[in-house]
Amino acid sequence: MTIAKKINTAIAYKGISQAALARAINMTPSNFNQKFKRATFTQEELEQIAAALGAVYTFGFEFPDGFKV
């Protein structure tokens, strides 16, 4: 599964939009979208995304209830 698909699955699981997630990690929705399209997120950004979603990132997203992407 690509990182884009993992992020999309994780945000669908949490029920938020990409724009809301972008703002939660202090990134503009436009910048987030460009990084999303190119799959150029850094490890730090992926960890921030996971934290904003209430998960941890270890080459995927893991939620407290055990759901993994």
PDB file of C-alpha atoms in Angstrom:
ATOM      1  CA  MET A   1       0.000   0.000   0.000  1.00  0.00           C
ATOM      2  CA  THR A   2       1.396   3.412  -0.936  1.00  0.00           C
ATOM      3  CA  ILE A   3       1.796   6.160   1.647  1.00  0.00           C
ATOM      4  CA  ALA A   4      -0.969   8.131  -0.091  1.00  0.00           C
ATOM      5  CA  LYS A   5      -3.361   5.205   0.291  1.00  0.00           C
ATOM      6  CA  LYS A   6      -2.310   4.758   3.917  1.00  0.00           C
ATOM      7  CA  ILE A   7      -2.966   8.441   4.652  1.00  0.00           C
ATOM      8  CA  ASN A   8      -6.329   8.329   2.848  1.00  0.00           C
ATOM      9  CA  THR A   9      -7.360   5.224   4.769  1.00  0.00           C
ATOM     10  CA  ALA A  10      -6.259   6.755   8.061  1.00  0.00           C
ATOM     11  CA  ILE A  11      -8.138  10.020   7.508  1.00  0.00           C
ATOM     12  CA  ALA A  12     -11.229   8.121   6.373  1.00  0.00           C
ATOM     13  CA  TYR A  13     -10.994   6.019   9.532  1.00  0.00           C
ATOM     14  CA  LYS A  14     -10.822   9.188  11.651  1.00  0.00           C
ATOM     15  CA  GLY A  15     -13.521  10.935   9.590  1.00  0.00           C
ATOM     16  CA  ILE A  16     -11.607  14.117   8.783  1.00  0.00           C
ATOM     17  CA  SER A  17     -10.547  15.782   5.555  1.00  0.00           C
ATOM     18  CA  GLN A  18      -7.080  16.209   4.107  1.00  0.00           C
ATOM     19  CA  ALA A  19      -7.447  19.967   4.602  1.00  0.00           C
ATOM     20  CA  ALA A  20      -8.280  19.545   8.293  1.00  0.00           C
ATOM     21  CA  LEU A  21      -5.319  17.215   8.719  1.00  0.00           C
ATOM     22  CA  ALA A  22      -3.036  19.688   6.936  1.00  0.00           C
ATOM     23  CA  ARG A  23      -4.089  22.475   9.286  1.00  0.00           C
ATOM     24  CA  ALA A  24      -3.640  20.181  12.299  1.00  0.00           C
ATOM     25  CA  ILE A  25       0.029  19.755  11.395  1.00  0.00           C
ATOM     26  CA  ASN A  26       0.529  23.451  10.588  1.00  0.00           C
ATOM     27  CA  MET A  27       0.716  22.945   6.840  1.00  0.00           C
ATOM     28  CA  THR A  28      -1.384  24.626   4.193  1.00  0.00           C
ATOM     29  CA  PRO A  29      -3.875  22.349   2.464  1.00  0.00           C
ATOM     30  CA  SER A  30      -2.210  23.236  -0.860  1.00  0.00           C
ATOM     31  CA  ASN A  31       1.254  22.248   0.345  1.00  0.00           C
ATOM     32  CA  PHE A  32      -0.130  19.074   1.908  1.00  0.00           C
ATOM     33  CA  ASN A  33      -1.862  18.177  -1.351  1.00  0.00           C
ATOM     34  CA  GLN A  34       1.350  18.649  -3.349  1.00  0.00           C
ATOM     35  CA  LYS A  35       3.338  16.485  -0.918  1.00  0.00           C
ATOM     36  CA  PHE A  36       0.506  13.952  -0.996  1.00  0.00           C
ATOM     37  CA  LYS A  37       0.518  13.753  -4.813  1.00  0.00           C
ATOM     38  CA  ARG A  38       4.291  13.318  -4.932  1.00  0.00           C
ATOM     39  CA  ALA A  39       4.539  11.136  -1.801  1.00  0.00           C
ATOM     40  CA  THR A  40       7.313  13.353  -0.450  1.00  0.00           C
ATOM     41  CA  PHE A  41       6.452  13.415   3.249  1.00  0.00           C
ATOM     42  CA  THR A  42       9.421  13.211   5.590  1.00  0.00           C
ATOM     43  CA  GLN A  43       9.502  10.738   8.457  1.00  0.00           C
ATOM     44  CA  GLU A  44       8.930  13.668  10.823  1.00  0.00           C
ATOM     45  CA  GLU A  45       5.872  14.799   8.864  1.00  0.00           C
ATOM     46  CA  LEU A  46       4.477  11.259   8.875  1.00  0.00           C
ATOM     47  CA  GLU A  47       4.941  11.153  12.642  1.00  0.00           C
ATOM     48  CA  GLN A  48       3.136  14.521  12.933  1.00  0.00           C
ATOM     49  CA  ILE A  49       0.313  13.210  10.747  1.00  0.00           C
ATOM     50  CA  ALA A  50       0.017  10.130  12.924  1.00  0.00           C
ATOM     51  CA  ALA A  51       0.008  12.205  16.122  1.00  0.00           C
ATOM     52  CA  ALA A  52      -2.690  14.492  14.702  1.00  0.00           C
ATOM     53  CA  LEU A  53      -4.766  11.394  13.947  1.00  0.00           C
ATOM     54  CA  GLY A  54      -4.224   9.942  17.415  1.00  0.00           C
ATOM     55  CA  ALA A  55      -2.014   7.164  16.078  1.00  0.00           C
ATOM     56  CA  VAL A  56       1.660   6.306  15.850  1.00  0.00           C
ATOM     57  CA  TYR A  57       3.613   5.941  12.632  1.00  0.00           C
ATOM     58  CA  THR A  58       5.867   2.926  12.272  1.00  0.00           C
ATOM     59  CA  PHE A  59       5.898   2.436   8.492  1.00  0.00           C
ATOM     60  CA  GLY A  60       2.126   2.695   8.822  1.00  0.00           C
ATOM     61  CA  PHE A  61      -0.461   4.137  11.163  1.00  0.00           C
ATOM     62  CA  GLU A  62      -1.477   2.291  14.292  1.00  0.00           C
ATOM     63  CA  PHE A  63      -4.440   3.432  16.370  1.00  0.00           C
ATOM     64  CA  PRO A  64      -4.982   2.778  20.089  1.00  0.00           C
ATOM     65  CA  ASP A  65      -7.860   0.395  19.309  1.00  0.00           C
ATOM     66  CA  GLY A  66      -5.518  -1.792  17.239  1.00  0.00           C
ATOM     67  CA  PHE A  67      -6.599  -0.652  13.769  1.00  0.00           C
ATOM     68  CA  LYS A  68      -3.547  -0.553  11.472  1.00  0.00           C
ATOM     69  CA  VAL A  69      -3.043   0.987   8.060  1.00  0.00           C
TER      70      VAL A  69
END
